[in-house]
Short mmCIF file of C-alpha atoms in Angstrom, two decimals:
data_model
loop_
_atom_site.label_atom_id
_atom_site.label_comp_id
_atom_site.label_asym_id
_atom_site.label_seq_id
_atom_site.Cartn_x
_atom_site.Cartn_y
_atom_site.Cartn_z
CA MET A 42 30.88 101.67 -15.67
CA SER A 43 31.33 105.86 -16.91
CA ALA A 44 29.40 108.80 -15.16
CA SER A 45 29.10 112.47 -15.90
CA VAL A 46 29.58 115.06 -12.46
CA THR A 47 29.04 118.64 -14.02
CA VAL A 48 29.22 121.13 -10.69
CA ARG A 49 30.64 125.40 -9.89
CA GLU A 50 33.66 126.61 -9.00
CA TYR A 51 34.29 125.98 -5.22
CA ALA A 52 32.28 122.88 -5.40
CA ARG A 53 32.41 119.97 -2.67
CA LEU A 54 33.69 116.73 -3.82
CA THR A 55 32.18 113.04 -1.91
CA THR A 56 32.52 109.61 -1.83
CA GLU A 57 29.09 110.10 -0.04
CA PRO A 58 25.44 110.36 -1.10
CA VAL A 59 24.41 113.77 -2.37
CA PRO A 60 20.98 114.89 -3.09
CA PRO A 61 20.84 115.13 -6.91
CA GLY A 62 21.24 118.57 -8.38
CA ASN A 63 23.47 120.45 -6.57
CA LEU A 64 25.97 122.53 -8.29
CA ASP A 65 27.61 122.99 -5.49
CA TYR A 66 28.60 119.32 -3.50
CA ALA A 67 28.55 116.58 -5.72
CA GLN A 68 29.43 112.63 -5.78
CA VAL A 69 31.85 111.10 -7.13
CA SER A 70 34.08 107.39 -7.44
CA GLU A 71 36.66 106.14 -5.01
CA SER A 72 38.09 105.26 -8.40
CA ALA A 73 37.70 109.06 -9.02
CA PHE A 74 38.53 110.58 -5.99
CA GLU A 75 41.92 109.51 -5.65
CA TRP A 76 42.99 109.93 -8.70
CA LEU A 77 41.86 113.49 -8.31
CA CYS A 78 44.18 113.52 -5.10
CA LYS A 79 47.16 112.39 -7.23
CA LEU A 80 46.33 115.25 -9.62
CA SER A 81 46.17 117.69 -6.94
CA ALA A 82 49.12 116.59 -5.61
CA ARG A 83 50.84 116.97 -8.73
CA PHE A 84 49.03 120.33 -9.60
CA ASN A 85 50.59 122.00 -6.73
CA ARG A 86 53.97 121.35 -7.12
CA ASN A 87 53.84 123.06 -10.05
CA GLY A 88 52.60 125.66 -8.00
CA ALA A 89 49.37 125.47 -9.01
CA THR A 90 46.50 124.88 -6.59
CA LEU A 91 43.37 121.93 -8.75
CA LEU A 92 41.65 120.94 -5.36
CA GLN A 93 41.90 121.70 -1.78
CA VAL A 94 41.38 118.16 0.72
CA GLU A 95 38.83 118.49 3.35
CA GLY A 96 39.05 115.27 5.34
CA GLY A 97 39.65 111.84 4.10
CA CYS A 98 36.13 112.08 1.76
CA SER A 99 36.16 115.59 0.84
CA LEU A 100 37.62 117.76 -1.90
CA LYS A 101 37.12 122.00 -2.48
CA TRP A 102 37.50 122.85 -6.14
CA ASP A 103 39.77 125.88 -7.21
CA SER A 104 38.89 128.08 -8.91
CA TYR A 105 39.42 126.56 -12.68
CA VAL A 106 36.56 125.85 -15.12
CA GLY A 107 36.09 122.97 -18.11
CA VAL A 108 35.99 119.31 -17.90
CA LEU A 109 38.11 116.80 -16.71
CA GLU A 110 37.99 112.66 -18.22
CA THR A 111 39.47 110.25 -14.96
CA PRO A 112 40.69 107.09 -15.90
CA CYS A 113 38.29 105.44 -14.46
CA GLY A 114 35.76 106.95 -16.96
CA THR A 115 34.56 110.05 -14.62
CA ARG A 116 33.10 113.25 -16.56
CA LEU A 117 34.09 115.54 -14.41
CA GLU A 118 31.62 118.87 -15.80
CA ILE A 119 33.33 122.73 -14.10
CA LEU A 120 30.91 125.32 -15.22
CA PRO A 121 31.34 128.90 -14.17
CA LYS A 122 29.41 130.10 -10.51
CA HIS A 123 27.90 133.25 -11.72
CA HIS A 124 24.90 132.93 -11.89
CA GLU A 125 22.52 132.34 -8.74
CA GLU A 126 18.88 132.47 -10.55
CA GLY A 127 16.97 130.61 -13.72
CA ASP A 128 18.91 127.77 -15.50
CA CYS A 129 22.31 127.59 -13.56
CA LEU A 130 23.61 125.19 -15.86
CA LEU A 131 22.37 125.60 -18.73
CA SER A 132 24.05 129.66 -18.06
CA GLY A 133 27.24 128.83 -17.51
CA ARG A 134 27.04 126.44 -19.74
CA GLN A 135 26.76 129.33 -22.96
CA LEU A 136 29.07 131.57 -20.18
CA LEU A 137 31.59 129.67 -20.72
CA ARG A 138 31.98 129.05 -23.69
CA LYS A 139 31.77 132.07 -24.61
CA LEU A 140 34.92 133.11 -22.36
CA ILE A 141 36.58 130.46 -24.13
CA GLN A 142 35.73 131.40 -27.99
CA ARG A 143 37.15 134.64 -27.22
CA ALA A 144 39.96 133.66 -24.68
CA LEU A 145 41.01 131.94 -27.25
CA ASP A 146 40.55 133.79 -30.38
CA LEU A 147 37.54 131.53 -31.58
CA ASN A 148 34.98 131.40 -34.51
CA ALA A 149 32.07 128.87 -33.33
CA ARG A 150 29.97 128.02 -36.97
CA GLU A 151 27.10 127.54 -34.91
CA ALA A 152 25.90 126.75 -38.22
CA SER A 153 26.81 123.22 -37.80
CA VAL A 154 25.02 122.40 -34.59
CA ALA A 155 21.13 123.13 -34.75
CA GLY A 156 20.51 125.46 -32.55
CA LEU A 157 23.48 125.86 -30.16
CA GLN A 158 21.70 127.83 -27.92
CA LEU A 159 19.94 124.94 -27.24
CA PHE A 160 23.09 122.60 -27.20
CA GLU A 161 22.95 121.45 -23.46
CA ALA A 162 26.29 119.43 -23.57
CA PRO A 163 29.50 119.50 -21.76
CA LEU A 164 32.41 121.30 -23.20
CA SER A 165 34.63 119.21 -24.63
CA GLU A 166 30.98 117.92 -26.93
CA TRP A 167 30.65 121.40 -27.84
CA VAL A 168 34.43 121.59 -29.04
CA MET A 169 34.42 118.36 -30.40
CA ALA A 170 30.56 119.88 -31.91
CA GLN A 171 32.44 122.53 -33.64
CA PHE A 172 35.63 120.84 -35.00
CA LEU A 173 34.08 118.11 -36.76
CA ALA A 174 31.67 121.08 -38.44
CA GLU A 175 35.15 122.54 -39.44
CA LEU A 176 36.53 119.25 -40.05
CA ASP A 177 33.10 118.17 -42.53
CA LEU A 178 34.19 121.70 -44.35
CA LEU A 179 37.18 121.26 -44.96
CA VAL A 180 36.93 117.68 -46.60
CA LYS A 181 33.63 118.94 -48.93
CA ARG A 182 36.32 122.07 -49.67
CA GLY A 183 38.94 120.04 -50.34
CA VAL A 184 41.90 118.09 -48.25
CA ARG A 185 46.08 119.49 -48.65
CA PHE A 186 47.97 117.22 -51.04
CA ASP A 187 50.83 117.91 -51.12
CA TYR A 188 54.08 116.39 -53.57
CA GLN A 189 56.37 113.86 -50.04
CA ARG A 190 60.65 112.74 -52.00
CA VAL A 191 60.36 108.54 -52.03
CA GLU A 192 63.58 107.23 -52.25
CA GLU A 193 63.34 103.00 -53.02
CA GLU A 194 64.62 100.34 -54.74
CA GLN A 195 62.61 99.33 -57.76
CA ARG A 196 63.20 96.27 -60.28
CA PHE A 197 62.12 99.26 -62.96
CA LEU A 198 63.98 102.96 -63.69
CA ARG A 199 61.65 105.96 -62.47
CA GLY A 200 61.36 109.42 -62.10
CA GLN A 201 65.52 110.38 -60.86
CA LEU A 202 67.82 108.16 -60.47
CA ASN A 203 70.05 107.90 -57.60
CA VAL A 204 73.47 107.69 -58.99
CA VAL A 205 75.33 107.71 -55.82
CA ALA A 206 72.81 104.66 -54.51
CA GLN A 207 72.80 102.05 -57.22
CA MET A 208 76.48 102.47 -58.11
CA ARG A 209 77.48 101.65 -54.05
CA GLN A 210 75.04 98.23 -55.51
CA ARG A 211 76.19 95.00 -54.09
CA PRO A 212 77.09 92.75 -56.84
CA GLY A 213 74.26 91.12 -58.33
CA ARG A 214 71.76 93.58 -57.43
CA GLN A 215 72.56 95.36 -60.77
CA HIS A 216 68.62 94.70 -62.07
CA TYR A 217 66.89 97.52 -59.17
CA PHE A 218 67.59 100.68 -59.93
CA GLN A 219 67.83 103.37 -56.78
CA ILE A 220 65.25 105.46 -57.28
CA ARG A 221 63.80 109.33 -56.35
CA HIS A 222 60.67 110.01 -57.37
CA ASP A 223 57.79 113.16 -55.70
CA VAL A 224 53.85 111.50 -54.50
CA PHE A 225 51.58 113.55 -53.99
CA GLN A 226 49.75 112.54 -51.70
CA PRO A 227 47.91 114.07 -48.29
CA ASP A 228 50.86 112.71 -46.09
CA ARG A 229 51.15 116.75 -44.68
CA ALA A 230 51.55 117.72 -40.69
CA GLU A 231 48.48 119.13 -41.01
CA ASN A 232 46.08 116.10 -42.20
CA ARG A 233 47.93 114.11 -40.21
CA LEU A 234 47.21 116.37 -36.99
CA LEU A 235 43.49 116.43 -38.44
CA LYS A 236 43.46 112.98 -38.53
CA SER A 237 44.84 111.88 -34.49
CA ALA A 238 41.77 115.12 -33.35
CA LEU A 239 38.88 113.33 -35.32
CA GLU A 240 40.55 110.13 -34.04
CA GLN A 241 41.01 111.26 -29.74
CA VAL A 242 37.13 113.00 -30.60
CA ALA A 243 35.92 110.30 -32.59
CA LYS A 244 36.75 108.05 -29.18
CA SER A 245 36.24 110.11 -27.01
CA THR A 246 32.43 111.05 -27.79
CA LYS A 247 29.12 110.57 -25.94
CA ASP A 248 26.70 112.53 -28.30
CA ALA A 249 24.82 110.15 -31.39
CA ASN A 250 25.33 112.98 -33.55
CA ASN A 251 28.88 113.91 -33.34
CA TRP A 252 29.54 110.10 -33.20
CA ARG A 253 27.61 109.39 -36.49
CA LEU A 254 30.02 112.38 -38.09
CA ALA A 255 33.21 111.41 -36.49
CA ASN A 256 32.28 107.94 -38.03
CA GLU A 257 30.85 109.59 -41.60
CA LEU A 258 34.92 111.34 -42.23
CA ARG A 259 36.94 108.19 -40.32
CA ALA A 260 35.94 106.97 -43.83
CA MET A 261 36.58 109.13 -45.66
CA LEU A 262 39.86 110.30 -44.09
CA GLY A 263 40.73 106.35 -43.12
CA GLU A 264 44.52 105.89 -45.26
CA LEU A 265 45.72 109.27 -43.64
CA PRO A 266 48.32 108.34 -40.98
CA ALA A 267 47.54 109.37 -37.82
CA SER A 268 50.07 111.84 -35.84
CA ARG A 269 53.24 110.64 -34.70
CA GLN A 270 54.99 113.56 -33.55
CA ILE A 271 51.61 116.45 -32.22
CA ALA A 272 53.59 119.55 -31.02
CA LEU A 273 56.48 118.37 -34.54
CA ASP A 274 53.14 118.52 -36.68
CA PHE A 275 51.42 121.96 -35.28
CA ARG A 276 55.56 123.45 -35.63
CA ALA A 277 54.81 122.62 -39.18
CA TRP A 278 51.79 123.49 -39.94
CA SER A 279 51.36 125.75 -42.73
CA THR A 280 49.60 129.35 -42.70
CA ASP A 281 50.62 129.89 -47.31
CA ARG A 282 47.09 131.28 -49.14
CA LEU A 283 46.58 128.02 -50.57
CA MET A 284 45.55 126.34 -47.14
CA ALA A 285 44.27 129.63 -45.88
CA HIS A 286 40.52 126.83 -45.40
CA TYR A 287 42.39 124.93 -43.11
CA GLN A 288 42.78 128.39 -40.84
CA ALA A 289 39.60 127.66 -39.00
CA ILE A 290 39.67 124.60 -37.84
CA LYS A 291 43.13 125.10 -36.47
CA PRO A 292 42.22 126.17 -32.88
CA TRP A 293 39.92 123.94 -32.64
CA CYS A 294 42.59 120.36 -32.95
CA GLU A 295 44.38 122.07 -30.27
CA LEU A 296 41.78 121.92 -27.58
CA ILE A 297 41.45 118.79 -28.66
CA LEU A 298 45.22 117.84 -29.36
CA ASN A 299 46.05 119.96 -26.04
CA GLN A 300 47.54 121.52 -27.80
CA GLN A 301 46.17 125.06 -26.78
CA MET A 302 45.19 124.96 -23.40
CA PRO A 303 45.79 127.64 -20.59
CA LEU A 304 45.68 124.60 -18.24
CA ALA A 305 46.30 121.44 -19.69
CA VAL A 306 46.22 118.43 -17.34
CA SER A 307 49.31 116.56 -18.00
CA GLY A 308 50.61 112.84 -17.35
CA GLU A 309 49.98 109.26 -18.99
CA TRP A 310 46.07 109.40 -19.14
CA ARG A 311 44.90 111.55 -21.99
CA GLY A 312 41.77 111.80 -22.36
CA MET A 313 38.69 114.55 -22.98
CA SER A 314 40.63 116.89 -20.16
CA MET A 315 40.54 120.68 -20.81
CA LEU A 316 40.96 123.46 -17.55
CA PHE A 317 40.97 127.31 -17.48
CA PRO A 318 41.94 129.53 -14.60
CA MET A 319 38.68 131.09 -14.58
CA GLU A 320 41.18 134.85 -13.72
CA GLN A 321 42.85 134.30 -16.97
CA LEU A 322 39.63 133.40 -19.11
CA PHE A 323 37.64 136.91 -17.15
CA GLU A 324 40.57 139.20 -18.15
CA ARG A 325 40.91 138.49 -21.83
CA TYR A 326 37.41 138.67 -22.44
CA VAL A 327 37.12 141.97 -21.25
CA GLU A 328 40.68 142.77 -23.06
CA GLY A 329 38.97 141.09 -26.14
CA TRP A 330 35.87 143.26 -25.55
CA LEU A 331 38.11 147.03 -25.14
CA ARG A 332 39.79 145.89 -28.24
CA GLY A 333 36.51 146.17 -30.42
CA ARG A 334 35.27 149.59 -28.21
CA LEU A 335 38.37 151.78 -28.52
CA GLU A 336 38.40 154.72 -30.03
CA SER A 337 41.04 154.42 -33.09
CA ASN A 338 43.91 156.94 -31.61
CA ALA A 339 44.02 155.02 -28.09
CA ALA A 340 45.85 152.44 -27.94
CA LEU A 341 45.28 149.01 -25.35
CA VAL A 342 48.20 147.08 -24.45
CA SER A 343 47.62 143.62 -22.56
CA GLN A 344 49.53 142.17 -19.16
CA GLY A 345 50.92 140.00 -21.91
CA LYS A 346 52.61 142.71 -24.13
CA GLY A 347 55.42 145.45 -22.90
CA SER A 348 58.21 145.01 -20.40
CA GLY A 349 56.33 147.30 -17.03
CA LYS A 350 57.17 149.56 -14.89
CA ALA A 351 59.51 148.59 -11.73
CA LEU A 352 58.55 148.66 -8.25
CA CYS A 353 61.80 149.75 -7.14
CA VAL A 354 66.17 149.41 -8.39
CA HIS A 355 68.71 147.83 -5.87
CA ARG A 356 72.38 148.21 -7.35
CA GLY A 357 71.74 149.06 -10.54
CA SER A 358 68.95 146.38 -11.18
CA LYS A 359 65.02 146.39 -11.36
CA MET A 360 63.27 144.48 -8.91
CA PHE A 361 59.27 143.50 -8.79
CA ARG A 362 58.16 144.24 -11.54
CA LEU A 363 53.76 145.82 -12.41
CA LYS A 364 52.37 144.83 -15.62
CA PRO A 365 48.98 145.44 -15.66
CA ASP A 366 46.65 143.50 -16.68
CA LEU A 367 45.62 146.68 -19.29
CA LEU A 368 46.76 149.36 -20.32
CA VAL A 369 45.12 152.30 -21.91
CA ASP A 370 46.75 154.96 -23.74
CA GLN A 371 45.42 158.36 -25.46
CA GLY A 372 47.94 160.97 -25.67
CA SER A 373 48.71 162.71 -22.85
CA ARG A 374 46.22 160.25 -20.44
CA ARG A 375 46.30 156.51 -19.66
CA TRP A 376 43.95 154.51 -17.86
CA VAL A 377 45.19 151.00 -15.77
CA LEU A 378 43.10 148.65 -15.49
CA ASP A 379 42.98 144.99 -12.80
CA THR A 380 40.17 142.37 -13.81
CA LYS A 381 38.96 139.67 -10.66
CA TRP A 382 36.68 137.66 -11.42
CA LYS A 383 35.95 137.78 -7.69
CA ARG A 384 32.59 138.48 -5.98
CA ILE A 385 32.27 142.10 -5.13
CA ASP A 386 28.63 143.57 -2.79
CA GLU A 387 27.75 146.11 -2.58
CA THR A 388 25.92 145.79 0.80
CA LEU A 389 28.29 144.80 2.32
CA PRO A 390 30.05 148.16 2.87
CA LYS A 391 31.62 147.84 6.66
CA GLU A 392 33.10 144.77 5.72
CA ASN A 393 35.10 147.18 2.93
CA TYR A 394 32.14 145.38 0.03
CA GLY A 395 34.83 142.56 0.13
CA LEU A 396 37.97 144.34 -1.49
CA SER A 397 41.34 143.16 -0.88
CA GLN A 398 43.89 145.70 0.73
CA ALA A 399 46.22 144.27 -1.70
CA ASP A 400 44.86 145.10 -4.48
CA PHE A 401 44.06 148.25 -3.16
CA TYR A 402 48.19 147.97 -2.52
CA GLN A 403 49.46 147.47 -6.76
CA LEU A 404 46.80 149.44 -8.08
CA PHE A 405 48.44 152.42 -5.98
CA ALA A 406 51.70 151.64 -7.01
CA TYR A 407 50.38 152.03 -10.83
CA GLY A 408 48.91 155.12 -10.23
CA HIS A 409 53.20 156.32 -8.82
CA LYS A 410 55.25 154.07 -11.49
CA TYR A 411 52.12 155.27 -14.41
CA ARG A 412 51.80 158.32 -14.35
CA VAL A 413 51.84 160.30 -18.46
CA SER A 414 54.19 164.21 -17.87
CA GLU A 415 53.63 164.13 -13.91
CA ALA A 416 49.73 162.76 -14.71
CA GLN A 417 47.76 161.26 -13.00
CA PRO A 418 46.86 158.44 -15.07
CA VAL A 419 43.41 156.83 -14.38
CA LEU A 420 42.73 153.52 -12.35
CA ALA A 421 40.25 150.58 -12.44
CA LEU A 422 38.94 147.82 -10.47
CA ILE A 423 36.87 145.62 -13.01
CA TYR A 424 34.40 142.62 -11.41
CA PRO A 425 31.73 140.24 -12.58
CA LYS A 426 27.96 142.21 -12.27
CA TRP A 427 26.29 140.30 -10.14
CA LYS A 428 23.14 140.69 -7.94
CA GLY A 429 25.09 141.78 -5.06
CA LEU A 430 26.91 144.29 -7.22
CA SER A 431 25.02 145.80 -9.93
CA ASP A 432 26.58 149.69 -10.16
CA ALA A 433 30.03 151.24 -9.69
CA LEU A 434 31.33 151.71 -5.81
CA PRO A 435 32.17 155.11 -5.27
CA VAL A 436 35.19 155.96 -6.63
CA PHE A 437 38.21 155.42 -3.78
CA GLU A 438 39.93 159.02 -3.61
CA PHE A 439 44.25 158.21 -2.22
CA GLY A 440 45.01 161.36 -2.49
CA GLU A 441 46.89 164.28 -5.04
CA GLY A 442 44.43 163.40 -7.29
CA LEU A 443 44.88 159.68 -7.48
CA GLN A 444 41.10 158.24 -8.15
CA LEU A 445 40.43 153.75 -7.67
CA HIS A 446 37.39 153.40 -9.86
CA VAL A 447 35.27 149.80 -9.16
CA LEU A 448 33.44 148.78 -12.07
CA PRO A 449 31.24 145.96 -12.97
CA PHE A 450 31.58 144.25 -15.66
CA ASP A 451 27.98 142.24 -17.16
CA LEU A 452 29.47 138.97 -19.42
CA ASP A 453 26.37 138.96 -20.20
CA ARG A 454 24.69 141.22 -22.11
CA ASP A 455 28.37 142.50 -22.42
CA TYR A 456 29.54 145.90 -21.18
CA LEU A 457 31.33 147.96 -18.66
CA VAL A 458 29.12 149.88 -15.99
CA GLY A 459 30.70 153.00 -15.23
CA ALA A 460 32.95 153.45 -18.70
CA GLN A 461 31.46 156.84 -19.00
CA ALA A 462 32.32 158.06 -15.36
CA MET A 463 35.98 156.99 -15.87
CA GLN A 464 36.20 158.91 -19.05
CA LEU A 465 36.93 155.80 -21.02
CA PRO A 466 37.80 156.29 -24.67
CA LEU A 467 35.20 154.13 -26.80
CA ALA A 468 34.38 154.85 -29.38
CA GLN A 469 30.76 155.21 -29.11
CA ALA A 470 28.48 155.36 -25.75
CA ILE A 471 27.85 151.71 -23.74
CA ALA A 472 25.22 152.65 -22.65
CA GLN A 473 23.69 149.95 -19.82
CA ALA A 474 20.75 148.17 -21.62
CA SER A 475 17.07 148.82 -20.04
#
């Protein structure tokens, strides 16, 4: 029997009964527990920590969010541990959707679901609803057909005669024609992928509206074949101007078919499972926010681009690459920014606010290796804003003019607290909301 379990980051999962309504402690079935233990072992072999086993009947979730389906039918929804007041479930779902949209550069069609902000379904249902809305619009605009070359044997002549094949006919079959011709049909890579994603949605959805729309679209696209080689068909996805109306649905299709996951669950079981490291989601959200607000003469370089500096050189070879999360340049000035998905408490100065000494060493190295014409860069560590960190901490001095700022980023109101103090070149003043 299928069940739905909703928890937050770092929650504990157990097979023992627990009080309902607790996002930090939940009960799962024994079969789901055993499958999660096996999944955790596979992640550990790949160098990632998904769960920590505590005893024989307890698991502690790590900093991954999203949705995970087990073969026994248990749907586990993991939300960010960010909100502590009000409706944490609804707020967590809204925050997770917003982070994923920015991280994967998705455009949600809010008109597709009545009152999307009140759409309280899990993440997987929201993704499926967005895919169905885009597919419904695409079908109304028209599915793209293409000419496909067909080579076959017929009793009549049609198209072009395949002379070579015709000459190789066995005796007694001269009345058959070996022909080749073009057929105008919708059997193309993009449509096959859409059909595969639609079939996946129809099997996985538990929402009545999604199920109804999925089956309506299945009836309309009944003649389309599903994709047999998903990765190959994605590589064949056309981006010419005649396929422009297909571009909006592609990322949703990739999400459903597990082709655009920062971390996809691999193995034989392919339910609606999608997991995201919160560290990456937070970093990409801050990056997207900066790109939309920097002055025109300022350049932003993310960690995934550029070669980066090296900590040292050994026998002519560079060792230990130093690549900050975000690098902002404007003329002769430079800002080096690192994002950290971690709660810092401004009320605990004697405990170093919960800051990591390793992070400070890392930023100190950035400060020395990323100088511009001997000028010191401005360093900053960016953490999520919460009730324990509502304002920028006092500046940390490394000496020789090198300073480090610790700033909170407000995910609910979309602004970086303290951006003006470090003179970040934003196109418009980012004032704190009252």
